[in-house]
mmCIF file with all atom_site columns, C-alpha atoms in Angstrom:
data_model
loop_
_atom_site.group_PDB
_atom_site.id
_atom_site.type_symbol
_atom_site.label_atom_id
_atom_site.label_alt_id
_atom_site.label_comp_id
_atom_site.label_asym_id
_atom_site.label_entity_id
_atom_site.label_seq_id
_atom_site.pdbx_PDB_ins_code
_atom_site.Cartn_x
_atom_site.Cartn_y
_atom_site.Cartn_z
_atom_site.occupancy
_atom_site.B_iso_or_equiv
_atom_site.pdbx_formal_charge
_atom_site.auth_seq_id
_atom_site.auth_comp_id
_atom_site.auth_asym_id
_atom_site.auth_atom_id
_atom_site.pdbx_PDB_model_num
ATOM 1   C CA . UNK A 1 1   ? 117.010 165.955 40.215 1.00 86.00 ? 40  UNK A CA 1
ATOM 2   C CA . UNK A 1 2   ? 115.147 163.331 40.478 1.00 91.00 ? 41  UNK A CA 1
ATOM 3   C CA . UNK A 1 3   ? 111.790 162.060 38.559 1.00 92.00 ? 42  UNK A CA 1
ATOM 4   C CA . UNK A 1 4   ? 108.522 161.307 39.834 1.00 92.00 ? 43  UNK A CA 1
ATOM 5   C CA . UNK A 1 5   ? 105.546 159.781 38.600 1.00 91.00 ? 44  UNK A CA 1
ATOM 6   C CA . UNK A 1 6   ? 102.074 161.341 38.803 1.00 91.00 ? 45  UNK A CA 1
ATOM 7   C CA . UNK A 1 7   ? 99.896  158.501 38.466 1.00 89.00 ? 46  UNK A CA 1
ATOM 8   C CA . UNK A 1 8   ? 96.344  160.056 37.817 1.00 87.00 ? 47  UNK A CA 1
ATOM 9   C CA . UNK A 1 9   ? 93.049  158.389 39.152 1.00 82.00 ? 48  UNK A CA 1
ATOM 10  C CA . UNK A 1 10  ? 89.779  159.533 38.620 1.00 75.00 ? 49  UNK A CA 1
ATOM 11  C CA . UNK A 1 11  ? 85.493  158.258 39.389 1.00 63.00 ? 50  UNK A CA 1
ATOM 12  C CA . UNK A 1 12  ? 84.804  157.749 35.633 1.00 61.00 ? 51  UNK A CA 1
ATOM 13  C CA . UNK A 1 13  ? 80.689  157.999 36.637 1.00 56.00 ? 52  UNK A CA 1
ATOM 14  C CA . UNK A 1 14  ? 81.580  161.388 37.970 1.00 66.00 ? 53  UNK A CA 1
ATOM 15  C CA . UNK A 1 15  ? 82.092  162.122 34.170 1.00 69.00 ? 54  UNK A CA 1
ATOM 16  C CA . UNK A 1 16  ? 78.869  161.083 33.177 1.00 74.00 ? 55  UNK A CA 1
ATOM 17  C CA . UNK A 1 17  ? 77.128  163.414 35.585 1.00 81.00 ? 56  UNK A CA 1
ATOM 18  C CA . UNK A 1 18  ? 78.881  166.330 33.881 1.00 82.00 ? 57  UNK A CA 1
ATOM 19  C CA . UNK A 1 19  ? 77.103  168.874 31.555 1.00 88.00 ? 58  UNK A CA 1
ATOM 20  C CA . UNK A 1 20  ? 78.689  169.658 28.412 1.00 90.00 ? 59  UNK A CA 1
ATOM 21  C CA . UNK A 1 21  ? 79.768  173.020 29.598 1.00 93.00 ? 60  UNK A CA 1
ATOM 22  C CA . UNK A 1 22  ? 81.078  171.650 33.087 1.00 88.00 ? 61  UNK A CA 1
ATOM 23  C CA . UNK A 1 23  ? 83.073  169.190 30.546 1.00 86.00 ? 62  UNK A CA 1
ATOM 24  C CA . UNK A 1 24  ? 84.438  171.760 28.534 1.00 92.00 ? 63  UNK A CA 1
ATOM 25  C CA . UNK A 1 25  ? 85.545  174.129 31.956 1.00 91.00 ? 64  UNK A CA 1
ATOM 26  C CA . UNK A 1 26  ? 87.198  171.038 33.379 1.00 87.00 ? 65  UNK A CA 1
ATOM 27  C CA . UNK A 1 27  ? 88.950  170.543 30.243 1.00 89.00 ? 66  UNK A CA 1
ATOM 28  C CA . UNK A 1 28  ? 90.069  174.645 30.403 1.00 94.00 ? 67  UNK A CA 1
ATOM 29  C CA . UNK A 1 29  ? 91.326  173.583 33.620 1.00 92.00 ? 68  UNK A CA 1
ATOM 30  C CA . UNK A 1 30  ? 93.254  170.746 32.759 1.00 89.00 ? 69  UNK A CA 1
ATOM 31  C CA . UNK A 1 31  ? 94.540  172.505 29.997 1.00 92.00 ? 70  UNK A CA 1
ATOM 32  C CA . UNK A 1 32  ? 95.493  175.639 31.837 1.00 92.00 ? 71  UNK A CA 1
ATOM 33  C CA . UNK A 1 33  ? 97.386  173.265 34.705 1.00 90.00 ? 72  UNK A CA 1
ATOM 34  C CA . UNK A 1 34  ? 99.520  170.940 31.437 1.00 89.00 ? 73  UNK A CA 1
ATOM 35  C CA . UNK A 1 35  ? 100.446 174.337 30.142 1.00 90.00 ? 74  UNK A CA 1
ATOM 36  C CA . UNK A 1 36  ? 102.282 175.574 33.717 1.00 89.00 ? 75  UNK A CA 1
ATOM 37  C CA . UNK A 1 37  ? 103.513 171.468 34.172 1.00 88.00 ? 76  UNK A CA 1
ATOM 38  C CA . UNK A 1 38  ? 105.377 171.812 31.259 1.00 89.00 ? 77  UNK A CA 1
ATOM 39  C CA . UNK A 1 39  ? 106.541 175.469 30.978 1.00 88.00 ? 78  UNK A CA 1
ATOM 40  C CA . UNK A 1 40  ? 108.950 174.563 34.542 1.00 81.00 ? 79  UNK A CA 1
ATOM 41  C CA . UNK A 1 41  ? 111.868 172.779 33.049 1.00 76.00 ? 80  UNK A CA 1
ATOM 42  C CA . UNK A 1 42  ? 110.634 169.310 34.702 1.00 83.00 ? 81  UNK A CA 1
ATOM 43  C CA . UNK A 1 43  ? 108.524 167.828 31.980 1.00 87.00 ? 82  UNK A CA 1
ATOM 44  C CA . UNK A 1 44  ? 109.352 164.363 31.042 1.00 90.00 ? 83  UNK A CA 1
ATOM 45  C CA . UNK A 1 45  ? 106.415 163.106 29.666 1.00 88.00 ? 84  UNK A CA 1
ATOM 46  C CA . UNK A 1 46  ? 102.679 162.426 29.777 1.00 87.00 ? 85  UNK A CA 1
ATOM 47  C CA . UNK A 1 47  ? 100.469 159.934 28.886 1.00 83.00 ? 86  UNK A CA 1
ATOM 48  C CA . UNK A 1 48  ? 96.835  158.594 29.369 1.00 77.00 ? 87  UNK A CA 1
ATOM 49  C CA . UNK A 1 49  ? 95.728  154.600 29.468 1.00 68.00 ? 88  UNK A CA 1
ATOM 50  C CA . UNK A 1 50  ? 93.099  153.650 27.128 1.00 64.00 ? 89  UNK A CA 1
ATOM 51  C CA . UNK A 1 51  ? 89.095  153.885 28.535 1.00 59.00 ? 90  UNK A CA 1
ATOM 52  C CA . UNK A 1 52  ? 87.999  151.501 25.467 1.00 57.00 ? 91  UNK A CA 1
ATOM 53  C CA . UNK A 1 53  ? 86.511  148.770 27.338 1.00 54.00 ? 92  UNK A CA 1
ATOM 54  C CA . UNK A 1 54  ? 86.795  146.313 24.561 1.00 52.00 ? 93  UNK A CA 1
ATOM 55  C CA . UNK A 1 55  ? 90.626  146.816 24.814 1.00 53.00 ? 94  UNK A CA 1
ATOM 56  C CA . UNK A 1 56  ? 92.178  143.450 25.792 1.00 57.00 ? 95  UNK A CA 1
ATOM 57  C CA . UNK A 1 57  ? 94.135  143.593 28.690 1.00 56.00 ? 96  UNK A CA 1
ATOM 58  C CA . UNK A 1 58  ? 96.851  140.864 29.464 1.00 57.00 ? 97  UNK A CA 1
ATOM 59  C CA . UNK A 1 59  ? 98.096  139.964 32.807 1.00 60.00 ? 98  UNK A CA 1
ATOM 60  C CA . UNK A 1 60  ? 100.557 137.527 34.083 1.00 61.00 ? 99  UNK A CA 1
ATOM 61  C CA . UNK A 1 61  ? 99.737  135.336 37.061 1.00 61.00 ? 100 UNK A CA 1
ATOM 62  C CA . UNK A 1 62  ? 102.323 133.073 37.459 1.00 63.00 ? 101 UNK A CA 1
ATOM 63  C CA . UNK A 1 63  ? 103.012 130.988 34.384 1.00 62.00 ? 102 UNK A CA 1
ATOM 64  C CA . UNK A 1 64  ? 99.559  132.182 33.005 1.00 60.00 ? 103 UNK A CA 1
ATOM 65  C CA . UNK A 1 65  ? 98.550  134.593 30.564 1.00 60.00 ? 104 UNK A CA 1
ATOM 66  C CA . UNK A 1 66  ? 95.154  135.866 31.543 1.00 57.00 ? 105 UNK A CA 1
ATOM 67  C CA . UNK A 1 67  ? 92.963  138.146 29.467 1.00 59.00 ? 106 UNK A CA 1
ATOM 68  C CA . UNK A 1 68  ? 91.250  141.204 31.021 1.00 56.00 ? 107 UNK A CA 1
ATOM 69  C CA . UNK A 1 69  ? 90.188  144.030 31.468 1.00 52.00 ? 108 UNK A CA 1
ATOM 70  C CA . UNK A 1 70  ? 90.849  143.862 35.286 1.00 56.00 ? 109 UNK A CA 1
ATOM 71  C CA . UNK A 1 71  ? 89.525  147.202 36.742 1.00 53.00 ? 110 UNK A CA 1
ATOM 72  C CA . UNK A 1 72  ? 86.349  146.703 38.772 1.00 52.00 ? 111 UNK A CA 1
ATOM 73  C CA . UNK A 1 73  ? 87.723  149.663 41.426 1.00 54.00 ? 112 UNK A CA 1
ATOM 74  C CA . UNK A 1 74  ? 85.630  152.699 41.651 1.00 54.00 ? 113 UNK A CA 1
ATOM 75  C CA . UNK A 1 75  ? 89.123  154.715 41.114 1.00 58.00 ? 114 UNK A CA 1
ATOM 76  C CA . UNK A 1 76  ? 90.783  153.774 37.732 1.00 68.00 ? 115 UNK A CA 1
ATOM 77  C CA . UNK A 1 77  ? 94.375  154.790 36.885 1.00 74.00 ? 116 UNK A CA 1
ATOM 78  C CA . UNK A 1 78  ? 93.272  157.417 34.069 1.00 77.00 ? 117 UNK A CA 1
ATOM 79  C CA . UNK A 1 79  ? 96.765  158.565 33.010 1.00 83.00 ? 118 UNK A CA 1
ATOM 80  C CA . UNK A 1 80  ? 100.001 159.819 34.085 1.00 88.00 ? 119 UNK A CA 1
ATOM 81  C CA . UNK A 1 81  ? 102.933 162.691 34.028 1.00 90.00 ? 120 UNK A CA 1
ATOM 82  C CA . UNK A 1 82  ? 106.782 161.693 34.276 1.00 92.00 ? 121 UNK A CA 1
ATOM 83  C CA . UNK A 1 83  ? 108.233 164.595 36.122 1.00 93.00 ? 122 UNK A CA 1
ATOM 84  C CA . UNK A 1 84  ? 111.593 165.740 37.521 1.00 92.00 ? 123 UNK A CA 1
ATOM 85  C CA . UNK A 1 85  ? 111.867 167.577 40.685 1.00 92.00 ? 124 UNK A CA 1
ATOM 86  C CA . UNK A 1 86  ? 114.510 168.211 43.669 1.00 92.00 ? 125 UNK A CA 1
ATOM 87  C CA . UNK A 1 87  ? 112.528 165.698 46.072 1.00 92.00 ? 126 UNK A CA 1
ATOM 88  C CA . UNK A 1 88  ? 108.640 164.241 46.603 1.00 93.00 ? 127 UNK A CA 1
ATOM 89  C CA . UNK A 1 89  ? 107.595 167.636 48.405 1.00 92.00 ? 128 UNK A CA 1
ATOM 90  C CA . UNK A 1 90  ? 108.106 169.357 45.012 1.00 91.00 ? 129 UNK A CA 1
ATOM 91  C CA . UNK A 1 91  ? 106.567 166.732 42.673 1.00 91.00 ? 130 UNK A CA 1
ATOM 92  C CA . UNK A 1 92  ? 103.463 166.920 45.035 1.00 91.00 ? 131 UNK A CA 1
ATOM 93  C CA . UNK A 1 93  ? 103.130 170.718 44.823 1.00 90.00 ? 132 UNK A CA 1
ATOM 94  C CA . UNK A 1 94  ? 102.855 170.134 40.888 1.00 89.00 ? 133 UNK A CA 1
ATOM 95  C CA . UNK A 1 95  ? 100.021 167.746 41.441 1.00 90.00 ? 134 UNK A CA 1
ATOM 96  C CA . UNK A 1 96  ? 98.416  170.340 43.751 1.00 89.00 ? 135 UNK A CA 1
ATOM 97  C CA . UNK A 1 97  ? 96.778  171.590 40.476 1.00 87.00 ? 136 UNK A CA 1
ATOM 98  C CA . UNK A 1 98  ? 95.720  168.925 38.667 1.00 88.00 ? 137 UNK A CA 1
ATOM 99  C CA . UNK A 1 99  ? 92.016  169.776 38.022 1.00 86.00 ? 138 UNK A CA 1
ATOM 100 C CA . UNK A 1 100 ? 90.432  166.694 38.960 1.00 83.00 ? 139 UNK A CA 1
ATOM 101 C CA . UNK A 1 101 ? 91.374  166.734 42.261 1.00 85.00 ? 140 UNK A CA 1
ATOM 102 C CA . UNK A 1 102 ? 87.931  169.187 42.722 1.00 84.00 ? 141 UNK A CA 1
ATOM 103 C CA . UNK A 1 103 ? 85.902  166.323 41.243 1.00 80.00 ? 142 UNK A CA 1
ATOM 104 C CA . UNK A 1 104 ? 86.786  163.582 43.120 1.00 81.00 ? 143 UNK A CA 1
ATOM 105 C CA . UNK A 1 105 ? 90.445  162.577 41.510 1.00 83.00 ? 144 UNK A CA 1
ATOM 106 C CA . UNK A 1 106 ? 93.595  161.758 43.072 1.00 86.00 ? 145 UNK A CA 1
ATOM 107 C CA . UNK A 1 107 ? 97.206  162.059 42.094 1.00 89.00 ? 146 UNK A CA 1
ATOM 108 C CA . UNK A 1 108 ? 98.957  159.073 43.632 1.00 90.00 ? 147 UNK A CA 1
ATOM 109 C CA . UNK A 1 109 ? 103.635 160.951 43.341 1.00 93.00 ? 148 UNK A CA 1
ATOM 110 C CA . UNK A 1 110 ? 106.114 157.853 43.261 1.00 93.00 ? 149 UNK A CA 1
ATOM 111 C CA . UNK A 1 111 ? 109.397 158.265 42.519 1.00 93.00 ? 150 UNK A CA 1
ATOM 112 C CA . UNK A 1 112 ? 110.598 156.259 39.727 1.00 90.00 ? 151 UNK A CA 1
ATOM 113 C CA . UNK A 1 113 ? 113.847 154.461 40.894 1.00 88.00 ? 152 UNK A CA 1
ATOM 114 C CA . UNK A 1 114 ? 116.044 153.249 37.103 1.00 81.00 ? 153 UNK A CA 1
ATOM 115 C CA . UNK A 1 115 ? 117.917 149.629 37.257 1.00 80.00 ? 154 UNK A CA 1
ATOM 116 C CA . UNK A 1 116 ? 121.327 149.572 35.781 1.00 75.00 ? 155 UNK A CA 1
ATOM 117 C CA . UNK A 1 117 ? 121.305 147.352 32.837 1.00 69.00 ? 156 UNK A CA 1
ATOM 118 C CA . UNK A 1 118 ? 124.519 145.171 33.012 1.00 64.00 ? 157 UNK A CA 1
#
């Protein structure tokens, strides 16, 4: 087995357009799809990046330590899922369901490759 990250994307604006009960079915949705993620035995592990814009961000560009934030893309990287799965194919038919994918999301599958420490 090998693992695979689900790197989530979404149009935040296409949130704001949402009424309260189109939130709250999207949320069923999501809810519904995390349940059958994690009842298959390839759950790693899930997590979601902060949407506080007055988070500070730090990147390195060369030498320099730069403050951010440094998303100006209509698609931000909203969260992710560390999954295990026989190859890509697989991983991808998990991702299938992720309920954003309606709206306007995207689930970008990578496979996370480990470096031996020496």
């Amino acid at each position: 087995m090998k693992e695979y990250l689900l790197i989530f994307r979404d149009h935040k604006r296409r949130w704001d357009t949402f009424s309260p009960a189109e939130m709250q079915a999207v949320i069923e949705q999501f809810d519904e799809w995390n349940r059958q993620v994690r009842a298959g035995n390839g759950f790693v592990g899930a997590g979601k990046l902060s949407s506080d814009l007055g988070v500070t961000v730090k990147k390195a560009r060369g030498e320099v330590i730069v403050d951010g934030p440094f998303c100006e893309a209509k698609e931000a990287v909203s969260g992710y899922y560390c999954v295990r799965a026989e190859n890509v194919e697989m991983a991808a038919e998990l991702a299938k369901g992720f309920p954003m994918l309606a709206y306007g999301g995207s689930v970008e599958v990578r496979e996370l490759v480990f470096l031996q420490s020496e």
